[in-house]
């Protein structure tokens, strides 16, 4: 089960170790942590941590930290999660649009409905694949469906994705049929719209519902930002792919409202975070600041370009690309700035001292000193 | 159900010997974290994590502190651990039900159920629980669940030579801790106070089953001054999500009804 590594390679007496240094010929592993797989290479992870310690912080009596070490453990999510946020948003908003398009006389909108259901179906498949990628194996995704836990946003999300999957599949496969099957498909389409709306927004709730100071400060705006960005994602995707003028006018309206709101939500998020200056820092400095500005710039330029009259095909493609890039980059940036924020103990400390810890819900701060 | 058990860590008694860290590693057969020399205080452990379930903080600062009379310099030690919060962020966020409340009131991660989603890590306001790179699972202090089942006290408390780590029934520990603070105040250490001993002390977590006696601001020990389990505030987020979902539906219907016709 566990590998071994050589430690002190250059010394006269290198040591083979599995990180436990328990002689397995005479001992058995039965402790609570006996299942922890150990490779003997923990030193390499530790080196990364040690880097932070290279710059000796000056103790500040009025604004103390523990050697400027992080308070929190930082998010372990990799590229699959922000990608999931984007794809899930796109999928959800497409299902909402698909459901709306089913209303009334649909003769001229059949192609649009079909497209929305296709995006919805492909989207849930990709989303599930991304979750598997993040968790390591498919069975781990199913672990989430063994319970129903309203306190866990991620558990709710698993059920939302599950519901969206079944319904998007139903709509995609059954609605093009005839008679009874079509009516079932039609119903699935409407229900998928409801689940889709949840799919497009719950990731914002999930991200805000954490102890990471910047995400916590943004917990009311994140579901809005993620939701409207999902609308924008659908709009810009259709800009890139759709030929029929009527379809485009319709999806463009949906997307433009989303894109405008996306830009506005980004501005609001930055302002809300800045209530405690230290909390907003990752949005202003370093790589995070650069990415955040870039995302806004892309979204803004895409929006403007899309609004100009004389809509040539080339212009449409450029505006669609810029908008899509802006939305994708926003997802990755939110992830990145959260990680930076988790590394800054002062962000949490200042936030809580300023009354945005438990005091926000309990009306008084717990701090004694 | 057994009575709620917990730790009272009296940091004024800690001598920084790290016996607790070693006992924890040994009993639980935790792998090492690599042998790293920070070159900064005697703390080479740095932080709690997936394989570090006790961490002794060494605070050495050119800052004066009553009742240490060494001029403008003070030393503080504190053995940090999972707080087994009454409202635990990790437990409430866990999507699989892997994290449970045991009959001792402690918060326990069932390794065979944990799917390594990583949500508990960002939900713990204390930076306690973490995921191991090798097995992709979340781990933390179990309050020595296996030892408690055999009527033994947790390994760290057993090993602590100064009774800085005290284990027992939470109610008794609270009584005892209050008494200790009173005595310290009497002897001139007016800055002694309890951190997280009750729901009143720490409304955001509704009290910690592993609470502390501290001599300086919580931040000094890398503890948050007013932590809050994220789920206490999640209603706002769901409301925002609901409003956004409704707005999205409205815009979609509007676009379908009015957007498709000629130029808008
Ligand atoms: S301190 Fe963190 S890991 Fe421990 S019970 Fe509380 S929330 Fe969970």
Coordinates of C-alpha atoms and ligand atoms in Angstrom, one line a residue:
Chain A
X1 CA 0.0 0.0 0.0
X2 CA 2.7 2.5 0.9
X3 CA 5.7 3.3 -1.1
X4 CA 9.2 4.1 0.2
X5 CA 11.7 6.9 -0.4
X6 CA 15.3 7.4 0.5
X7 CA 16.0 10.3 2.9
X8 CA 19.4 11.9 3.4
X9 CA 20.5 10.7 0.0
X10 CA 23.9 12.4 0.1
X11 CA 24.9 11.3 3.6
X12 CA 27.0 8.3 4.5
X13 CA 24.0 6.5 5.8
X14 CA 20.9 7.1 3.6
X15 CA 17.7 6.0 5.2
X16 CA 14.9 4.1 3.5
X17 CA 11.6 5.2 4.9
X18 CA 7.8 4.9 4.3
X19 CA 7.2 8.0 6.4
X20 CA 6.3 6.0 9.5
X21 CA 9.5 4.2 10.3
X22 CA 7.6 1.3 11.7
X23 CA 9.2 -2.1 11.1
X24 CA 6.3 -3.9 9.4
X25 CA 8.0 -7.3 10.0
X26 CA 7.3 -7.0 13.7
X27 CA 4.4 -4.5 13.8
X28 CA 1.0 -4.2 12.2
X29 CA -0.7 -0.9 11.3
X30 CA -4.0 -0.7 13.2
X31 CA -4.1 2.9 14.3
X32 CA -6.8 5.4 13.3
X33 CA -4.5 6.7 10.6
X34 CA -3.3 3.3 9.4
X35 CA -5.2 3.9 6.2
X36 CA -3.2 7.0 5.3
X37 CA -1.2 6.2 2.3
X38 CA 2.4 7.4 2.8
X39 CA 5.0 7.7 0.1
X40 CA 7.9 8.9 2.1
X41 CA 8.1 12.0 0.0
X42 CA 6.3 14.3 2.5
X43 CA 9.5 16.4 2.7
X44 CA 8.8 17.7 -0.8
X45 CA 5.4 19.0 0.2
X46 CA 6.9 20.4 3.3
X47 CA 9.5 22.3 1.4
X48 CA 6.8 24.2 -0.4
X49 CA 5.4 25.2 3.0
X50 CA 8.8 26.2 4.3
X51 CA 9.2 28.8 1.6
X52 CA 6.7 31.0 3.4
X53 CA 9.0 31.0 6.4
X54 CA 12.0 32.4 4.6
X55 CA 11.0 36.0 5.1
X56 CA 11.0 36.7 8.8
X57 CA 8.0 38.9 9.7
X58 CA 8.3 41.7 12.2
X59 CA 5.9 41.1 15.1
X60 CA 3.3 43.9 15.3
X61 CA 1.8 44.2 18.8
X62 CA -1.3 45.9 17.5
X63 CA -1.9 43.7 14.5
X64 CA -0.5 40.4 15.6
X65 CA -0.3 37.2 13.6
X66 CA 1.5 33.9 14.1
X67 CA 4.7 34.6 12.2
X68 CA 2.4 35.7 9.3
X69 CA 1.5 32.1 8.8
X70 CA -1.9 31.4 7.2
X71 CA -4.7 30.8 9.6
X72 CA -6.7 28.6 7.2
X73 CA -5.8 25.7 5.1
X74 CA -6.2 26.8 1.5
X75 CA -8.6 25.3 -1.0
X76 CA -7.3 22.1 -2.7
X77 CA -9.5 22.6 -5.8
X78 CA -7.6 22.4 -9.1
X79 CA -8.7 23.4 -12.6
X80 CA -11.6 21.0 -12.7
X81 CA -13.7 23.0 -10.2
X82 CA -13.6 26.5 -11.9
X83 CA -14.2 24.7 -15.2
X84 CA -17.1 22.9 -13.6
X85 CA -18.5 26.2 -12.4
X86 CA -18.4 27.6 -16.0
X87 CA -19.8 24.5 -17.7
X88 CA -22.4 24.0 -15.0
X89 CA -23.4 27.6 -15.4
X90 CA -23.6 27.3 -19.2
X91 CA -25.6 24.1 -18.9
X92 CA -28.0 25.5 -16.4
X93 CA -28.7 28.8 -18.2
X94 CA -29.2 26.9 -21.5
X95 CA -31.8 24.7 -19.8
X96 CA -33.6 27.7 -18.5
X97 CA -33.6 29.3 -22.0
X98 CA -34.8 25.9 -23.4
X99 CA -37.7 25.8 -21.0
X100 CA -38.7 29.3 -21.7
X101 CA -38.6 28.7 -25.5
X102 CA -41.1 25.8 -25.0
X103 CA -43.8 28.3 -24.0
X104 CA -46.5 29.1 -26.5
X105 CA -46.3 28.6 -30.2
X106 CA -42.9 27.0 -30.7
X107 CA -43.0 26.4 -34.5
X108 CA -40.3 29.0 -35.2
X109 CA -38.2 28.0 -32.2
X110 CA -37.8 24.3 -32.6
X111 CA -34.2 24.6 -33.6
X112 CA -33.4 26.8 -30.6
X113 CA -35.1 24.4 -28.2
X114 CA -33.2 21.5 -29.6
X115 CA -29.9 23.3 -29.3
X116 CA -30.6 24.2 -25.7
X117 CA -31.4 20.6 -24.8
X118 CA -28.3 19.5 -26.7
X119 CA -26.1 21.9 -24.7
X120 CA -27.9 20.9 -21.5
X121 CA -27.4 17.2 -22.1
X122 CA -23.7 17.5 -23.2
X123 CA -23.2 19.9 -20.3
X124 CA -24.3 17.6 -17.6
X125 CA -22.2 14.8 -19.0
X126 CA -19.1 17.0 -19.0
X127 CA -19.9 18.4 -15.5
X128 CA -20.1 14.8 -14.1
X129 CA -16.8 14.0 -15.9
X130 CA -15.2 17.1 -14.3
X131 CA -16.4 16.0 -10.8
X132 CA -14.9 12.6 -11.4
X133 CA -11.6 14.2 -12.5
X134 CA -11.6 16.3 -9.3
X135 CA -12.4 13.4 -6.9
X136 CA -10.2 10.8 -8.6
X137 CA -12.8 8.1 -9.2
X138 CA -16.4 7.8 -10.2
X139 CA -17.6 5.9 -7.1
X140 CA -16.6 9.0 -5.1
X141 CA -19.2 11.1 -6.9
X142 CA -21.8 8.5 -5.9
X143 CA -20.8 8.9 -2.2
X144 CA -22.5 12.2 -2.3
X145 CA -25.8 10.6 -3.2
X146 CA -25.9 8.3 -0.3
X147 CA -27.3 11.1 1.9
X148 CA -29.6 14.2 1.6
X149 CA -28.1 17.0 3.6
X150 CA -29.5 20.5 3.3
X151 CA -26.7 22.0 5.4
X152 CA -24.1 20.9 2.8
X153 CA -24.3 23.1 -0.3
X154 CA -22.2 20.6 -2.1
X155 CA -24.6 17.8 -1.3
X156 CA -27.5 19.9 -2.6
X157 CA -25.4 20.6 -5.6
X158 CA -24.9 16.9 -6.2
X159 CA -28.7 16.4 -6.2
X160 CA -29.2 19.4 -8.4
X161 CA -26.8 18.0 -10.9
X162 CA -28.4 14.6 -10.6
X163 CA -31.8 16.0 -11.3
X164 CA -30.6 18.2 -14.1
X165 CA -28.9 15.2 -15.7
X166 CA -32.0 13.0 -15.7
X167 CA -34.3 15.8 -16.9
X168 CA -31.9 17.1 -19.6
X169 CA -31.6 13.6 -20.9
X170 CA -35.3 13.2 -20.9
X171 CA -35.9 16.5 -22.7
X172 CA -33.1 15.8 -25.2
X173 CA -34.3 12.2 -26.1
X174 CA -38.0 12.4 -25.7
X175 CA -39.1 15.8 -26.9
X176 CA -38.3 15.2 -30.6
X177 CA -40.6 12.1 -30.4
X178 CA -44.3 12.0 -31.0
X179 CA -47.5 11.8 -28.8
X180 CA -47.1 10.8 -25.2
X181 CA -43.3 10.6 -25.3
X182 CA -43.2 14.2 -26.6
X183 CA -45.4 15.4 -23.8
X184 CA -43.1 13.7 -21.2
X185 CA -40.1 15.3 -23.0
X186 CA -41.9 18.6 -22.9
X187 CA -42.4 18.2 -19.1
X188 CA -38.8 17.2 -18.7
X189 CA -37.8 20.4 -20.6
X190 CA -39.7 22.6 -18.2
X191 CA -38.5 20.8 -15.1
X192 CA -34.9 20.9 -16.4
X193 CA -35.3 24.7 -16.6
X194 CA -36.1 24.8 -12.9
X195 CA -33.1 22.6 -12.0
X196 CA -31.0 24.4 -14.5
X197 CA -31.6 27.7 -12.7
X198 CA -30.4 26.1 -9.5
X199 CA -27.4 24.5 -11.3
X200 CA -26.3 27.9 -12.6
X201 CA -26.4 29.6 -9.2
X202 CA -25.7 27.0 -6.5
X203 CA -21.9 27.1 -7.2
X204 CA -21.9 30.7 -6.0
X205 CA -23.6 29.7 -2.8
X206 CA -21.1 26.9 -2.4
X207 CA -18.1 29.3 -2.9
X208 CA -19.5 31.9 -0.5
X209 CA -20.3 29.4 2.2
X210 CA -16.7 29.1 3.3
X211 CA -14.4 30.5 5.9
X212 CA -12.1 32.0 3.1
X213 CA -12.4 35.7 3.9
X214 CA -12.8 37.1 0.4
X215 CA -15.4 34.4 -0.6
X216 CA -17.2 34.9 2.7
X217 CA -17.4 38.7 2.2
X218 CA -18.8 38.0 -1.3
X219 CA -21.3 35.4 -0.3
X220 CA -24.4 37.5 -1.3
X221 CA -23.0 38.6 -4.7
X222 CA -21.3 35.3 -5.8
X223 CA -24.6 33.5 -6.6
X224 CA -25.7 36.5 -8.5
X225 CA -22.4 36.9 -10.3
X226 CA -22.3 33.2 -11.2
X227 CA -25.9 33.1 -12.3
X228 CA -25.7 36.2 -14.6
X229 CA -22.4 35.1 -15.9
X230 CA -24.1 31.8 -16.9
X231 CA -26.6 33.7 -18.9
X232 CA -23.8 35.6 -20.6
X233 CA -22.0 32.3 -21.3
X234 CA -25.0 31.0 -23.2
X235 CA -25.4 34.3 -25.1
X236 CA -21.7 34.4 -26.2
X237 CA -21.7 30.7 -27.1
X238 CA -24.7 31.3 -29.4
X239 CA -23.0 34.4 -30.9
X240 CA -20.2 32.1 -32.0
X241 CA -22.3 29.2 -33.3
X242 CA -25.8 30.3 -34.4
X243 CA -26.7 31.3 -37.9
X244 CA -30.4 31.9 -37.8
X245 CA -31.2 35.6 -37.3
X246 CA -34.3 35.1 -35.1
X247 CA -32.6 32.7 -32.8
X248 CA -29.7 35.0 -32.5
X249 CA -31.7 38.1 -31.6
X250 CA -33.4 36.1 -28.9
X251 CA -30.4 34.5 -27.4
X252 CA -28.5 37.8 -27.7
X253 CA -31.0 39.6 -25.6
X254 CA -30.7 36.9 -22.9
X255 CA -26.9 37.0 -23.1
X256 CA -26.6 40.8 -23.2
X257 CA -28.7 41.2 -20.1
X258 CA -26.5 38.6 -18.4
X259 CA -23.3 40.2 -19.6
X260 CA -24.2 43.6 -18.5
X261 CA -25.2 42.2 -15.1
X262 CA -22.0 40.2 -15.0
X263 CA -19.9 43.4 -15.3
X264 CA -22.1 45.2 -12.7
X265 CA -21.8 42.2 -10.3
X266 CA -18.0 42.2 -10.6
X267 CA -17.9 45.9 -9.6
X268 CA -20.3 45.3 -6.7
X269 CA -18.2 42.3 -5.5
X270 CA -15.1 44.4 -5.5
X271 CA -16.8 47.2 -3.6
X272 CA -18.3 44.9 -1.0
X273 CA -15.0 43.2 -0.4
X274 CA -13.2 46.5 0.0
X275 CA -15.3 47.3 3.1
X276 CA -12.4 45.6 4.9
X277 CA -9.4 46.7 2.8
X278 CA -7.3 43.7 3.7
X279 CA -10.0 41.3 2.4
X280 CA -10.1 42.9 -1.0
X281 CA -6.3 42.8 -1.4
X282 CA -6.2 39.8 -3.8
X283 CA -8.5 41.6 -6.2
X284 CA -6.1 44.5 -6.4
X285 CA -2.6 43.1 -6.2
X286 CA -0.4 40.6 -8.0
X287 CA -1.6 37.9 -10.3
X288 CA -5.1 38.0 -8.8
X289 CA -5.5 41.7 -9.5
X290 CA -4.3 41.3 -13.0
X291 CA -6.6 38.4 -13.8
X292 CA -9.6 40.2 -12.2
X293 CA -9.0 43.3 -14.3
X294 CA -8.5 41.2 -17.4
X295 CA -11.7 39.3 -16.9
X296 CA -13.6 42.6 -16.5
X297 CA -11.9 44.1 -19.5
X298 CA -12.7 41.0 -21.7
X299 CA -16.3 41.0 -20.6
X300 CA -16.6 44.8 -21.1
X301 CA -15.1 44.8 -24.5
X302 CA -17.1 41.8 -25.6
X303 CA -20.3 43.6 -24.5
X304 CA -19.5 46.9 -26.2
X305 CA -18.5 45.1 -29.4
X306 CA -21.7 43.1 -29.3
X307 CA -23.8 46.3 -29.0
X308 CA -22.3 48.1 -31.9
X309 CA -24.6 48.4 -34.9
X310 CA -23.6 46.8 -38.2
X311 CA -23.1 43.4 -36.9
X312 CA -20.8 41.6 -39.3
X313 CA -20.0 37.9 -38.8
X314 CA -16.4 38.6 -37.9
X315 CA -17.4 41.1 -35.3
X316 CA -19.8 38.7 -33.9
X317 CA -17.2 36.0 -33.5
X318 CA -14.7 38.4 -31.9
X319 CA -17.3 39.7 -29.4
X320 CA -18.5 36.1 -28.6
X321 CA -14.9 35.0 -28.0
X322 CA -14.1 37.9 -25.8
X323 CA -17.3 37.4 -23.8
X324 CA -16.6 33.7 -23.4
X325 CA -13.0 34.3 -22.3
X326 CA -14.2 36.9 -19.8
X327 CA -16.6 34.5 -18.2
X328 CA -14.2 31.6 -18.1
X329 CA -11.4 33.8 -16.7
X330 CA -13.8 35.2 -14.0
X331 CA -14.4 31.6 -12.7
X332 CA -10.7 30.9 -12.5
X333 CA -10.0 34.2 -11.0
X334 CA -12.5 33.8 -8.2
X335 CA -10.9 30.5 -7.4
X336 CA -7.4 32.0 -7.5
X337 CA -8.2 35.0 -5.3
X338 CA -9.8 32.7 -2.8
X339 CA -6.6 30.8 -2.5
X340 CA -4.6 33.9 -2.0
X341 CA -7.1 35.2 0.5
X342 CA -6.9 32.0 2.5
X343 CA -3.2 32.4 2.8
X344 CA -3.6 35.8 4.5
X345 CA -4.4 35.4 8.2
X346 CA -4.8 39.2 8.5
X347 CA -7.7 39.1 6.1
X348 CA -9.6 36.8 8.4
X349 CA -8.5 38.7 11.5
X350 CA -9.4 42.2 10.2
X351 CA -12.7 40.9 8.9
X352 CA -13.7 39.5 12.2
X353 CA -12.4 42.4 14.2
X354 CA -14.4 44.7 11.9
X355 CA -17.6 43.0 12.9
X356 CA -18.0 40.6 9.9
X357 CA -17.4 37.4 11.8
X358 CA -20.1 35.8 14.0
X359 CA -21.0 39.4 15.1
X360 CA -22.8 39.7 11.8
X361 CA -25.4 37.1 12.8
X362 CA -25.2 37.2 16.6
X363 CA -25.0 41.0 16.9
X364 CA -21.9 40.9 19.2
X365 CA -18.3 40.0 18.9
X366 CA -16.8 37.2 20.9
X367 CA -13.4 38.7 21.1
X368 CA -12.3 39.2 24.7
X369 CA -9.0 41.0 24.2
Chain B
X1 CA -25.1 8.5 24.6
X2 CA -22.0 9.1 26.7
X3 CA -21.4 12.6 28.2
X4 CA -19.8 15.2 26.0
X5 CA -16.0 14.9 26.2
X6 CA -13.4 17.5 25.4
X7 CA -10.1 19.1 25.9
X8 CA -9.2 22.1 28.1
X9 CA -5.8 23.3 26.9
X10 CA -4.4 25.6 29.5
X11 CA -1.6 27.3 27.6
X12 CA -0.1 28.9 30.8
X13 CA 1.0 25.4 31.7
X14 CA 2.5 24.4 28.4
X15 CA 6.3 24.1 28.3
X16 CA 6.5 23.4 24.6
X17 CA 7.9 19.9 25.0
X18 CA 5.8 18.6 22.1
X19 CA 5.1 15.3 23.9
X20 CA 1.6 15.7 22.7
X21 CA 2.6 15.9 19.0
X22 CA 4.8 12.8 19.3
X23 CA 2.2 10.8 21.2
X24 CA -0.5 11.7 18.7
X25 CA 1.8 10.7 15.8
X26 CA 2.7 7.4 17.5
X27 CA -0.7 6.3 18.7
X28 CA -2.4 7.1 15.4
X29 CA 0.5 5.9 13.3
X30 CA 0.5 9.1 11.4
X31 CA 3.2 9.4 8.7
X32 CA 5.7 12.2 9.1
X33 CA 5.4 15.6 7.3
X34 CA 9.0 15.7 6.2
X35 CA 11.7 16.9 8.5
X36 CA 11.9 20.6 8.0
X37 CA 13.8 23.2 9.8
X38 CA 12.0 26.5 9.7
X39 CA 14.8 28.5 11.3
X40 CA 12.1 30.5 13.1
X41 CA 11.4 29.8 16.8
X42 CA 11.4 26.1 17.8
X43 CA 8.3 25.4 15.8
X44 CA 9.2 23.1 13.0
X45 CA 5.6 21.7 12.7
X46 CA 4.1 24.9 11.5
X47 CA 0.4 24.1 11.2
X48 CA -2.2 21.5 11.8
X49 CA -3.0 19.3 8.8
X50 CA -4.0 16.0 7.5
X51 CA -1.2 14.2 9.3
X52 CA -0.5 16.7 12.1
X53 CA -3.3 16.5 14.6
X54 CA -1.5 18.4 17.4
X55 CA 0.7 21.4 16.8
X56 CA 2.6 23.3 19.5
X57 CA 2.8 27.0 18.7
X58 CA 5.9 28.8 19.9
X59 CA 5.4 32.5 20.2
X60 CA 8.6 34.3 20.9
X61 CA 8.3 38.0 20.5
X62 CA 10.0 41.2 21.6
X63 CA 6.7 42.2 23.1
X64 CA 6.2 42.6 26.9
X65 CA 3.5 40.6 28.5
X66 CA 2.3 40.4 32.2
X67 CA 3.2 38.5 34.2
X68 CA 6.4 37.6 32.4
X69 CA 9.1 39.9 33.8
X70 CA 11.8 39.5 31.2
X71 CA 11.9 43.1 29.9
X72 CA 10.4 43.6 26.5
X73 CA 10.3 39.9 25.6
X74 CA 7.7 37.2 26.1
X75 CA 7.3 33.5 25.3
X76 CA 4.0 31.7 24.9
X77 CA 3.3 28.1 24.0
X78 CA 0.0 26.6 23.0
X79 CA -0.8 23.1 21.8
X80 CA -3.4 23.5 19.1
X81 CA -5.8 20.8 18.0
X82 CA -9.2 20.3 16.3
X83 CA -11.7 22.2 18.4
X84 CA -14.6 19.7 17.9
X85 CA -16.9 22.6 17.5
X86 CA -20.5 22.5 18.8
X87 CA -21.4 23.8 15.3
X88 CA -18.7 22.4 13.1
X89 CA -18.1 23.9 9.7
X90 CA -16.5 20.7 8.4
X91 CA -19.4 18.5 9.5
X92 CA -22.1 20.8 8.2
X93 CA -20.4 21.1 4.8
X94 CA -19.6 17.4 4.3
X95 CA -21.6 16.2 1.3
X96 CA -21.3 12.5 1.9
X97 CA -22.0 12.2 5.6
X98 CA -18.5 11.0 6.2
X99 CA -18.0 13.6 9.0
X100 CA -20.2 12.6 12.0
X101 CA -20.8 13.6 15.6
X102 CA -19.9 10.7 17.8
X103 CA -21.4 9.6 21.1
X104 CA -18.7 11.6 22.9
X105 CA -19.8 14.8 21.1
X106 CA -16.6 14.8 19.1
X107 CA -16.4 15.4 15.3
X108 CA -15.1 12.3 13.5
X109 CA -14.2 11.7 9.8
X110 CA -15.0 8.2 8.6
X111 CA -12.2 7.4 6.2
X112 CA -14.1 4.8 4.3
X113 CA -16.9 7.3 3.4
X114 CA -14.8 10.4 2.8
X115 CA -14.7 11.1 -1.0
X116 CA -12.0 13.8 -0.8
X117 CA -14.2 16.7 -2.2
X118 CA -12.2 19.2 -0.1
X119 CA -15.2 21.2 1.0
X120 CA -14.6 20.7 4.7
X121 CA -11.1 22.3 4.3
X122 CA -12.5 25.7 3.4
X123 CA -15.4 25.4 5.8
X124 CA -13.3 25.0 8.9
X125 CA -12.8 28.5 10.4
X126 CA -9.7 27.3 12.2
X127 CA -7.7 25.8 9.3
X128 CA -7.7 22.4 11.0
X129 CA -8.8 19.7 8.6
X130 CA -6.8 19.0 5.4
X131 CA -6.5 16.6 2.6
X132 CA -3.5 14.3 2.0
X133 CA -2.0 14.4 -1.5
X134 CA -1.3 10.7 -1.5
X135 CA -4.8 9.3 -0.8
X136 CA -6.9 12.4 -1.6
X137 CA -8.8 12.1 1.7
X138 CA -9.6 14.5 4.5
X139 CA -8.1 13.8 7.9
X140 CA -8.0 15.4 11.3
X141 CA -7.9 14.7 15.1
X142 CA -10.4 12.0 16.1
X143 CA -10.3 12.9 19.8
X144 CA -8.8 9.4 20.0
X145 CA -12.1 7.8 19.2
X146 CA -10.5 4.4 19.4
X147 CA -9.0 5.0 22.8
X148 CA -12.2 6.4 24.2
X149 CA -14.0 3.3 23.2
X150 CA -11.5 1.4 25.3
X151 CA -11.9 3.7 28.3
X152 CA -8.5 5.3 27.7
X153 CA -7.9 9.1 27.5
X154 CA -6.5 10.6 24.3
X155 CA -2.8 10.1 23.7
X156 CA -1.9 13.7 23.8
X157 CA -3.6 14.4 27.2
X158 CA -2.0 11.2 28.5
X159 CA 1.5 12.3 27.4
X160 CA 1.3 15.9 28.5
X161 CA 3.6 16.2 31.5
X162 CA 2.2 19.4 32.9
X163 CA -1.5 18.8 32.5
X164 CA -1.6 21.7 30.1
X165 CA -3.9 19.4 28.0
X166 CA -6.7 18.2 30.2
X167 CA -9.3 15.7 29.0
X168 CA -12.7 15.0 30.6
X169 CA -16.4 15.8 30.7
X170 CA -16.9 19.1 29.1
X171 CA -19.0 20.4 32.0
X172 CA -16.3 19.6 34.5
X173 CA -13.6 21.1 32.3
X174 CA -15.6 24.3 32.1
X175 CA -15.9 24.5 35.8
X176 CA -12.3 23.8 36.3
X177 CA -11.2 26.3 33.7
X178 CA -13.3 29.1 35.3
X179 CA -11.6 28.4 38.6
X180 CA -8.2 28.4 37.0
X181 CA -8.9 31.8 35.4
X182 CA -10.0 33.2 38.8
X183 CA -6.8 32.0 40.4
X184 CA -4.7 33.5 37.7
X185 CA -6.4 36.8 38.0
X186 CA -5.9 36.7 41.7
X187 CA -2.2 36.1 41.2
X188 CA -1.9 39.1 39.0
X189 CA -2.2 37.5 35.5
X190 CA -5.2 39.7 34.6
X191 CA -5.0 39.0 30.9
X192 CA -5.9 35.3 31.3
X193 CA -9.2 34.4 29.6
X194 CA -11.0 31.4 28.1
X195 CA -11.3 31.0 24.4
X196 CA -14.4 29.2 23.1
X197 CA -15.3 27.6 26.4
X198 CA -19.1 28.2 26.0
X199 CA -21.6 29.3 23.4
X200 CA -21.6 32.7 25.0
X201 CA -17.8 33.0 24.6
X202 CA -18.0 32.0 21.0
X203 CA -21.4 32.4 19.4
X204 CA -20.2 31.7 15.9
X205 CA -19.3 28.1 16.8
X206 CA -21.7 27.8 19.7
X207 CA -18.7 26.7 21.8
X208 CA -15.7 24.5 21.4
X209 CA -15.4 21.0 22.9
X210 CA -11.7 21.7 22.8
X211 CA -11.3 25.1 24.3
X212 CA -8.3 27.1 25.5
X213 CA -7.0 29.4 28.2
X214 CA -5.1 32.2 26.5
X215 CA -2.9 35.1 27.7
X216 CA -3.0 37.4 24.7
X217 CA -5.2 38.1 21.7
X218 CA -6.3 35.0 19.8
X219 CA -4.5 36.2 16.7
X220 CA -1.2 35.8 18.6
X221 CA -1.9 32.0 18.7
X222 CA -3.1 32.0 15.2
X223 CA -6.7 31.6 16.4
X224 CA -9.5 33.7 14.8
X225 CA -11.0 36.4 17.1
X226 CA -14.7 35.9 16.1
X227 CA -15.0 32.7 14.0
X228 CA -18.3 31.7 12.6
X229 CA -19.5 28.4 11.0
X230 CA -20.2 29.5 7.4
X231 CA -23.6 27.8 7.4
X232 CA -24.9 30.4 9.9
X233 CA -24.8 32.9 7.1
X234 CA -25.7 30.7 4.2
X235 CA -29.4 31.8 4.1
X236 CA -28.4 35.1 2.4
X237 CA -26.6 33.2 -0.3
X238 CA -29.5 31.0 -1.0
X239 CA -31.8 34.0 -1.1
X240 CA -29.5 35.7 -3.6
X241 CA -29.4 32.4 -5.7
X242 CA -33.2 32.2 -5.6
X243 CA -33.6 35.8 -6.7
X244 CA -31.0 35.3 -9.5
X245 CA -32.7 32.1 -10.7
X246 CA -36.1 33.9 -10.8
X247 CA -34.6 36.8 -12.7
X248 CA -32.9 34.5 -15.1
X249 CA -36.2 32.8 -15.8
X250 CA -38.0 36.1 -16.3
X251 CA -35.4 37.4 -18.7
X252 CA -35.5 34.1 -20.6
X253 CA -39.3 34.3 -21.0
X254 CA -39.1 37.9 -21.9
X255 CA -36.4 37.2 -24.6
X256 CA -38.5 34.4 -26.0
X257 CA -41.7 36.4 -26.1
X258 CA -40.3 39.7 -27.3
X259 CA -36.7 39.2 -28.4
X260 CA -37.2 36.9 -31.4
X261 CA -39.3 39.2 -33.5
X262 CA -37.6 41.7 -35.8
X263 CA -35.1 44.3 -34.5
X264 CA -35.5 45.1 -30.9
Ligands
LIG1 S1 -12.1 22.9 14.3 FE1 -12.5 22.7 12.1 S2 -12.1 20.5 11.7 FE2 -12.4 20.7 14.0 S3 -14.6 20.4 14.3 FE3 -14.3 22.6 14.1 S4 -14.7 22.9 11.9 FE4 -14.3 20.7 12.1

